[in-house]
JSON list of C-alpha atoms in Angstrom, two decimals:
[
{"chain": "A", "resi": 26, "resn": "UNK", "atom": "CA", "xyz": [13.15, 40.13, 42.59]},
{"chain": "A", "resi": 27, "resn": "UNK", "atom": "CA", "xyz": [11.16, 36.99, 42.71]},
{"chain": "A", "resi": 28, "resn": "UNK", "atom": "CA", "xyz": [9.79, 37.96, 38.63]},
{"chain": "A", "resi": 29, "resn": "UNK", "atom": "CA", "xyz": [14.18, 37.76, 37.67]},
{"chain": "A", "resi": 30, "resn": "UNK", "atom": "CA", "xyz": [14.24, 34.59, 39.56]},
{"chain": "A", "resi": 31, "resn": "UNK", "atom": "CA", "xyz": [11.37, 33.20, 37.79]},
{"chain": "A", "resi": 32, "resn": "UNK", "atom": "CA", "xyz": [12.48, 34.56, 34.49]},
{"chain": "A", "resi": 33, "resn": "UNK", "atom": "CA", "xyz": [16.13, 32.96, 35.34]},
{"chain": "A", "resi": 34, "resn": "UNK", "atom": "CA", "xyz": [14.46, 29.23, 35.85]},
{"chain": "A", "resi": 35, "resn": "UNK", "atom": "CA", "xyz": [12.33, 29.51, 32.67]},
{"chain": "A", "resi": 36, "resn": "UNK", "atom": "CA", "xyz": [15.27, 30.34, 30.62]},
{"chain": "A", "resi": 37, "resn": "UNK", "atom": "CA", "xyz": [17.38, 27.96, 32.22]},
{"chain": "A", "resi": 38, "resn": "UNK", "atom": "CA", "xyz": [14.39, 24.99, 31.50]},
{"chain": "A", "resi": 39, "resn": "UNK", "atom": "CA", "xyz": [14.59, 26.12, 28.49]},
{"chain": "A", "resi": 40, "resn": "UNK", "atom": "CA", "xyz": [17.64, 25.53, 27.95]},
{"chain": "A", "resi": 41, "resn": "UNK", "atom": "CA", "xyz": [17.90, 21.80, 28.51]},
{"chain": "A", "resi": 42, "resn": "UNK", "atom": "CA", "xyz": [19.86, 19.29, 26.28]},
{"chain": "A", "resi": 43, "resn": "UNK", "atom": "CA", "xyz": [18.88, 16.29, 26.92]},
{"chain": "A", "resi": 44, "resn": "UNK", "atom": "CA", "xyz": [16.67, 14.77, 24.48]},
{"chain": "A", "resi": 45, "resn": "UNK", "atom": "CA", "xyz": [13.32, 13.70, 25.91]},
{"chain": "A", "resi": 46, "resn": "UNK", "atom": "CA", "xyz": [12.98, 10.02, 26.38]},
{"chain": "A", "resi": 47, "resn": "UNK", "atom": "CA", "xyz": [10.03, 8.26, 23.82]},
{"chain": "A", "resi": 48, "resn": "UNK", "atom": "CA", "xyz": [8.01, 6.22, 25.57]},
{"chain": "A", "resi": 49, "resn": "UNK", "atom": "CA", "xyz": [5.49, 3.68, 23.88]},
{"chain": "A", "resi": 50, "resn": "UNK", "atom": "CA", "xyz": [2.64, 5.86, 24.54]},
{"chain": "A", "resi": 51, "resn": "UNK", "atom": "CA", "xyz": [4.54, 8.92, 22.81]},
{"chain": "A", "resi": 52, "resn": "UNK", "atom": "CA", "xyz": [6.41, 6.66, 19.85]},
{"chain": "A", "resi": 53, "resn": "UNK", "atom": "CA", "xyz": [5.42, 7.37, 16.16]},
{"chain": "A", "resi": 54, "resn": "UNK", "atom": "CA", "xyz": [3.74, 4.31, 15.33]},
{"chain": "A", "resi": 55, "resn": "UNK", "atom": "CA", "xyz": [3.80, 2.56, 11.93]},
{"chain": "A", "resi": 56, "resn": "UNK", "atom": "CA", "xyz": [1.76, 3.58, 9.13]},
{"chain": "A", "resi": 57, "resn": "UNK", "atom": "CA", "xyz": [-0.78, 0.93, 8.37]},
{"chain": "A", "resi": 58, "resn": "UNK", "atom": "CA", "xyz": [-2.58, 0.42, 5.22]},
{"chain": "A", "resi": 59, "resn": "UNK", "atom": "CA", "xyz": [-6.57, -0.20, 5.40]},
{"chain": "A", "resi": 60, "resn": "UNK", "atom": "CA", "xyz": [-7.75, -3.07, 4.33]},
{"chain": "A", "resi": 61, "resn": "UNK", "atom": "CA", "xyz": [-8.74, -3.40, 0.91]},
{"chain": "A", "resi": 62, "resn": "UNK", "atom": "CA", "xyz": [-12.73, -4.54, 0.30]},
{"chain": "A", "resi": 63, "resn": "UNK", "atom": "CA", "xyz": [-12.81, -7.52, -1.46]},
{"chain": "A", "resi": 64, "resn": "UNK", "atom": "CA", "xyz": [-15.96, -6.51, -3.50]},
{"chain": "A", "resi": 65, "resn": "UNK", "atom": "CA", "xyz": [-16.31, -3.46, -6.18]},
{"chain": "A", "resi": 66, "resn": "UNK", "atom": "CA", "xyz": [-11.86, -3.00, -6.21]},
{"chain": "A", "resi": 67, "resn": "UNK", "atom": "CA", "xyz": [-10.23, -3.13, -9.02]},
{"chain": "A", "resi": 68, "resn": "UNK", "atom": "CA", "xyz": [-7.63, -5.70, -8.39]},
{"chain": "A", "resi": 69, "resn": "UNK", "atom": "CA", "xyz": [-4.23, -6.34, -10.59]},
{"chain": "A", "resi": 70, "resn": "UNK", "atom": "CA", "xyz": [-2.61, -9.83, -11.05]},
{"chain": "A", "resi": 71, "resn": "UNK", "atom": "CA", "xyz": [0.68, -9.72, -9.70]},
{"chain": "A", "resi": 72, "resn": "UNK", "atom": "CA", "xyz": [1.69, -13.50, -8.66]},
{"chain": "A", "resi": 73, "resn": "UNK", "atom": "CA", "xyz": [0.52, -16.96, -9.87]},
{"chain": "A", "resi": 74, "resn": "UNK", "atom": "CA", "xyz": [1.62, -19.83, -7.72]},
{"chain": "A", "resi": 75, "resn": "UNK", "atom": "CA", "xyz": [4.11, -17.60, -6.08]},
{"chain": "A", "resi": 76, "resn": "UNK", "atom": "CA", "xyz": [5.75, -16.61, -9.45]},
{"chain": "A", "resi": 77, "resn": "UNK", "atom": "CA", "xyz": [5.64, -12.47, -10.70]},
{"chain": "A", "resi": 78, "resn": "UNK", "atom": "CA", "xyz": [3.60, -12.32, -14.07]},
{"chain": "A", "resi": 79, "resn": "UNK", "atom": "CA", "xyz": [5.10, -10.48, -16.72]},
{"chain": "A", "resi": 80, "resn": "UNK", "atom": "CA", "xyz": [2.68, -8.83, -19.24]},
{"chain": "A", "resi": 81, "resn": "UNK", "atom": "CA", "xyz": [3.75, -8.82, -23.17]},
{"chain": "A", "resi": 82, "resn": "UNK", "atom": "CA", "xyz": [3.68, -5.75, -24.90]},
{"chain": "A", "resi": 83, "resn": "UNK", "atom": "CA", "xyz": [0.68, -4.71, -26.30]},
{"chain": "A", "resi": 84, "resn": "UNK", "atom": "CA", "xyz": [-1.62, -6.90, -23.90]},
{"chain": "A", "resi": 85, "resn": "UNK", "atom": "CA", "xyz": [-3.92, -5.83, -21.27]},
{"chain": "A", "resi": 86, "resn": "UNK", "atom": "CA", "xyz": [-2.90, -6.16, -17.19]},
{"chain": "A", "resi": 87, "resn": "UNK", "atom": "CA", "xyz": [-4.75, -8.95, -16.06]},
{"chain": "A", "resi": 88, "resn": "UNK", "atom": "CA", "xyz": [-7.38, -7.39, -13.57]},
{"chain": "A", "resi": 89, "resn": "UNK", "atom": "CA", "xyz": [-10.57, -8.86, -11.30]},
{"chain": "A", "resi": 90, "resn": "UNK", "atom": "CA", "xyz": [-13.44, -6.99, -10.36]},
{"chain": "A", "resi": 91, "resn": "UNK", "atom": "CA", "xyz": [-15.74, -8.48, -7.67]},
{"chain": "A", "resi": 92, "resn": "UNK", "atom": "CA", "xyz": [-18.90, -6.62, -7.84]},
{"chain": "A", "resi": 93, "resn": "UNK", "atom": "CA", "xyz": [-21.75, -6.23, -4.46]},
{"chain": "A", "resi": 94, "resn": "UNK", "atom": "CA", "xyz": [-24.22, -8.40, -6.80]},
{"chain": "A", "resi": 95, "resn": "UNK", "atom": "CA", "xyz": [-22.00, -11.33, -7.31]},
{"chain": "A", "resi": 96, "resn": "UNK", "atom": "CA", "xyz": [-20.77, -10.65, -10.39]},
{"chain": "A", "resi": 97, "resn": "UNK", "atom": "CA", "xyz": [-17.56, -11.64, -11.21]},
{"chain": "A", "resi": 98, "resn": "UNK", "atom": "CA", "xyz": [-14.86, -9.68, -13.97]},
{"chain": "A", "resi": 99, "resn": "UNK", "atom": "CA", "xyz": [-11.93, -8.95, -15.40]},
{"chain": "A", "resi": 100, "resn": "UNK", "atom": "CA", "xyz": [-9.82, -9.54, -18.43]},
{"chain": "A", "resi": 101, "resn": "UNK", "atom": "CA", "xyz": [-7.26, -12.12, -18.12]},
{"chain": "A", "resi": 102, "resn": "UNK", "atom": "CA", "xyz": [-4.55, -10.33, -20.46]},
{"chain": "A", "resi": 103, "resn": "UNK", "atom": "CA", "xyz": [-6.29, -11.35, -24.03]},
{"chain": "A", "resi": 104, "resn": "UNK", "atom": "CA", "xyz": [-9.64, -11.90, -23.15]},
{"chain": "A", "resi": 105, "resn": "UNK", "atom": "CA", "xyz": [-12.38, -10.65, -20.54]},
{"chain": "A", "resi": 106, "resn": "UNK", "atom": "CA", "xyz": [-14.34, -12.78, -18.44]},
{"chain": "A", "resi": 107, "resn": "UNK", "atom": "CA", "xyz": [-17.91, -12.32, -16.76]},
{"chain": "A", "resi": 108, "resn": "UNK", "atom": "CA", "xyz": [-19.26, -15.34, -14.61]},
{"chain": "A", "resi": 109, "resn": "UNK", "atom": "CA", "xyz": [-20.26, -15.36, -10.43]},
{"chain": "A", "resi": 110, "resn": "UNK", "atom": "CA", "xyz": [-18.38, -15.73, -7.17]},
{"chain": "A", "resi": 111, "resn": "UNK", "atom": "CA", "xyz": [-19.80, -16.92, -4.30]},
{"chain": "A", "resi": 112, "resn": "UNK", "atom": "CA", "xyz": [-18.55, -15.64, -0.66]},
{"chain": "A", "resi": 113, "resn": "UNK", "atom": "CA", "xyz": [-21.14, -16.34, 2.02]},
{"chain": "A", "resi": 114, "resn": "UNK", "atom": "CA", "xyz": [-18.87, -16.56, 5.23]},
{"chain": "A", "resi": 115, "resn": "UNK", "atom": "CA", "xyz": [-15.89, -14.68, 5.77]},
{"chain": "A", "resi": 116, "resn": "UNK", "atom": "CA", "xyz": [-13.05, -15.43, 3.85]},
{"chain": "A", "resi": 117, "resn": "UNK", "atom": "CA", "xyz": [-14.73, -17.75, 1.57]},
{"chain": "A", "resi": 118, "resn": "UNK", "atom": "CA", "xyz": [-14.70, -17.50, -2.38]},
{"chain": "A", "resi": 119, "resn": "UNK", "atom": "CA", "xyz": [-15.55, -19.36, -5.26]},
{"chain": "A", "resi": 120, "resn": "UNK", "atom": "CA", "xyz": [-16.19, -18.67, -8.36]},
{"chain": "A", "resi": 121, "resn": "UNK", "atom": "CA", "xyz": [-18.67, -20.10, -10.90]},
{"chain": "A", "resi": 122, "resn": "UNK", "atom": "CA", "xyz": [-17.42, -21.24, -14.10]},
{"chain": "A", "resi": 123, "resn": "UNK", "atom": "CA", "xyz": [-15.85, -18.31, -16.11]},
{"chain": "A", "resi": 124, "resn": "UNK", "atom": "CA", "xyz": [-17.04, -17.32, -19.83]},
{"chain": "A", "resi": 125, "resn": "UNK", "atom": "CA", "xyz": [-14.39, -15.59, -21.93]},
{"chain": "A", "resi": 126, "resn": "UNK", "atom": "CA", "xyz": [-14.17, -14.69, -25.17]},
{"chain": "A", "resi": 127, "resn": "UNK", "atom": "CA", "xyz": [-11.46, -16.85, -27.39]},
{"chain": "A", "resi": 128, "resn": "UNK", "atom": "CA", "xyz": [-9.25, -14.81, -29.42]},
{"chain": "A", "resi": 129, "resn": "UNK", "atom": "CA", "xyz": [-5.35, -15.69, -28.91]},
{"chain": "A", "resi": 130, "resn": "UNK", "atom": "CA", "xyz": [-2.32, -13.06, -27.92]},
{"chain": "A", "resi": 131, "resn": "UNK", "atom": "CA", "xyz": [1.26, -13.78, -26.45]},
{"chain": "A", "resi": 132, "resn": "UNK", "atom": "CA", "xyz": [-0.25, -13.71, -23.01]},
{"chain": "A", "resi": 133, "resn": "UNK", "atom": "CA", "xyz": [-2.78, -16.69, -23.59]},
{"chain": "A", "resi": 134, "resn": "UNK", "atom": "CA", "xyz": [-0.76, -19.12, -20.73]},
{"chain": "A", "resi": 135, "resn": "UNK", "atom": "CA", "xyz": [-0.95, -16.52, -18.30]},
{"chain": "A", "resi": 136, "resn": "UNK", "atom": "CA", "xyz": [-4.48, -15.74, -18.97]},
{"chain": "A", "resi": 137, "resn": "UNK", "atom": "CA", "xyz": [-5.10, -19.40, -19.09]},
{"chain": "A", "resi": 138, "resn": "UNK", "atom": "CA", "xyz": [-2.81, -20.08, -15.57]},
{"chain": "A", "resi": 139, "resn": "UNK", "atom": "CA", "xyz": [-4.90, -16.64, -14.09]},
{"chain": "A", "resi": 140, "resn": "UNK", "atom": "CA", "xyz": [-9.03, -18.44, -15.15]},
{"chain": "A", "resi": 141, "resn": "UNK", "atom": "CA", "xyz": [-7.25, -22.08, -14.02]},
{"chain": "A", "resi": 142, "resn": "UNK", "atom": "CA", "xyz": [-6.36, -20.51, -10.87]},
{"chain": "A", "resi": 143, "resn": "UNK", "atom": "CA", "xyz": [-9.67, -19.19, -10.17]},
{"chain": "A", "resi": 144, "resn": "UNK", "atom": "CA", "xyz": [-11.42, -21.83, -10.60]},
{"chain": "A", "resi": 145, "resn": "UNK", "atom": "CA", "xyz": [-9.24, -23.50, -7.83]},
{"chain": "A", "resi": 146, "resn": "UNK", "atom": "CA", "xyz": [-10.43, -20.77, -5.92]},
{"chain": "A", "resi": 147, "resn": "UNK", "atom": "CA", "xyz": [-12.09, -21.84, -1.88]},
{"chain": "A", "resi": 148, "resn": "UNK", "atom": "CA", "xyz": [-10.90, -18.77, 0.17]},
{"chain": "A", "resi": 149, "resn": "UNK", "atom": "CA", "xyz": [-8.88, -15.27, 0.04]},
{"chain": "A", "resi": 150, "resn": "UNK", "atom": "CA", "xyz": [-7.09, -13.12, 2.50]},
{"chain": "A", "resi": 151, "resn": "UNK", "atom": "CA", "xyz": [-6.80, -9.47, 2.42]},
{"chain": "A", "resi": 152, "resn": "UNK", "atom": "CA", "xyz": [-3.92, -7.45, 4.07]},
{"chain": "A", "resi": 153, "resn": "UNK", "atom": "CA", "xyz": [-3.44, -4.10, 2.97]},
{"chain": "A", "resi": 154, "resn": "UNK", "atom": "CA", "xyz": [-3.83, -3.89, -0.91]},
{"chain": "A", "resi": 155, "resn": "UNK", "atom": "CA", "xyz": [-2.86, -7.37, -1.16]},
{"chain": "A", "resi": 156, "resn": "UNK", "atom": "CA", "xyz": [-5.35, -10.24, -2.13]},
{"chain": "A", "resi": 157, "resn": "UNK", "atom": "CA", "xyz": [-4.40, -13.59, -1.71]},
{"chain": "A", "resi": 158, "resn": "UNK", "atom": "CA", "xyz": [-6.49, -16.61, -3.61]},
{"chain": "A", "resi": 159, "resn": "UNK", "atom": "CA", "xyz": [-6.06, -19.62, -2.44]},
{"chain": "A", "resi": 160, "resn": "UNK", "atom": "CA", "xyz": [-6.71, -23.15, -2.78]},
{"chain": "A", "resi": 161, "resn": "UNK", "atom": "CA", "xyz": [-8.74, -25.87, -0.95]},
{"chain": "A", "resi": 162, "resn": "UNK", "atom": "CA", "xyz": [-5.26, -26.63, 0.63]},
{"chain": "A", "resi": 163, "resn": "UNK", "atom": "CA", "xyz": [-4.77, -22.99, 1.79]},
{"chain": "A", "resi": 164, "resn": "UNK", "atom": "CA", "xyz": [-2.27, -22.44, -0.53]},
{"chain": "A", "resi": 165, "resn": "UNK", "atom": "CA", "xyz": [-1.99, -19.00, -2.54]},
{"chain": "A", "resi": 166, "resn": "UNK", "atom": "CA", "xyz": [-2.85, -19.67, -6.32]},
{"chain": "A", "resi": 167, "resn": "UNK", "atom": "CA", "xyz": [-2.75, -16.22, -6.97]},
{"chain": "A", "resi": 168, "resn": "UNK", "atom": "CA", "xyz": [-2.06, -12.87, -5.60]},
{"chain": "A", "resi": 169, "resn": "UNK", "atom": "CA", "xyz": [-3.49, -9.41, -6.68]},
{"chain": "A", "resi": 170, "resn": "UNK", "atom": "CA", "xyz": [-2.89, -5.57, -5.67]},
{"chain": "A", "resi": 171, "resn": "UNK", "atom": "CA", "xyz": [-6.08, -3.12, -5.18]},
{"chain": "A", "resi": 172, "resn": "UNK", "atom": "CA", "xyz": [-5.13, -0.36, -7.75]},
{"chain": "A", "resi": 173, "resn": "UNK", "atom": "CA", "xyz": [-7.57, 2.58, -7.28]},
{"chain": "A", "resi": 174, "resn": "UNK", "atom": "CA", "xyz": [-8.62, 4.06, -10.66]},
{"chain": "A", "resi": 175, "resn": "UNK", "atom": "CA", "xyz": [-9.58, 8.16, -11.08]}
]
């Protein structure tokens, strides 16, 4: 008698409705995206000055590449440039000047805007894939997404 009576409350348990209330502790939390590191990803311009680039047919993605010796590179939409960045304390980044070969394309003011901004470069932030440049000011002269290459 007493196994039908406990067979009777498990079925009836089971049996319960009512949703079960989430709690904080039991809440699916938010997906967060690790931070990017600054040095050795390849990262994509995607904003000067808080404006979207567009890229011209037929012209490279602008791209920088911070390597762990200092090295600084990319390719600014016609041209690639090599030179050094300098980021001794957290946050902080400057970059040498820039050499670049010279030939022209329909992208030469955004490559030119891209190097210009750079150079105005004193500090970054990095949230997610996002990398923010910015100025002596604080403000963003650029911003650029980590794009992971096979």
């Amino acid at each position: 008698m007493r196994f039908s009576v406990l067979i009777l409350a498990l079925l009836a348990a089971g049996c319960n409705t009512r949703p079960t209330q989430e709690t904080a502790a039991t809440a699916p939390s938010a997906p967060t995206t690790p931070r990017a590191p600054l040095r050795e990803t390849h990262w994509v311009l995607r904003q000067l000055a808080g404006k979207p680039i567009s890229v011209p047919a037929n012209t490279r993605e602008p791209y920088l590449t911070l390597r762990a010796d200092g090295t600084a590179e990319g390719n600014g939409s016609c041209n690639r440039f090599r030179g050094s960045f300098f980021s001794e304390t957290e946050r902080e980044l400057k970059f040498s000047p820039l050499m670049s070969t010279r030939m022209s394309c329909p992208a030469i003011d955004t490559e030119n805007a891209f190097t210009g901004a750079l150079a105005k470069a004193n500090s970054y932030e990095i949230s997610g894939d996002t990398l923010r440049v910015l100025d002596s000011s604080g403000a963003a002269v650029a911003r650029l997404e980590a794009v992971y290459l096979k």
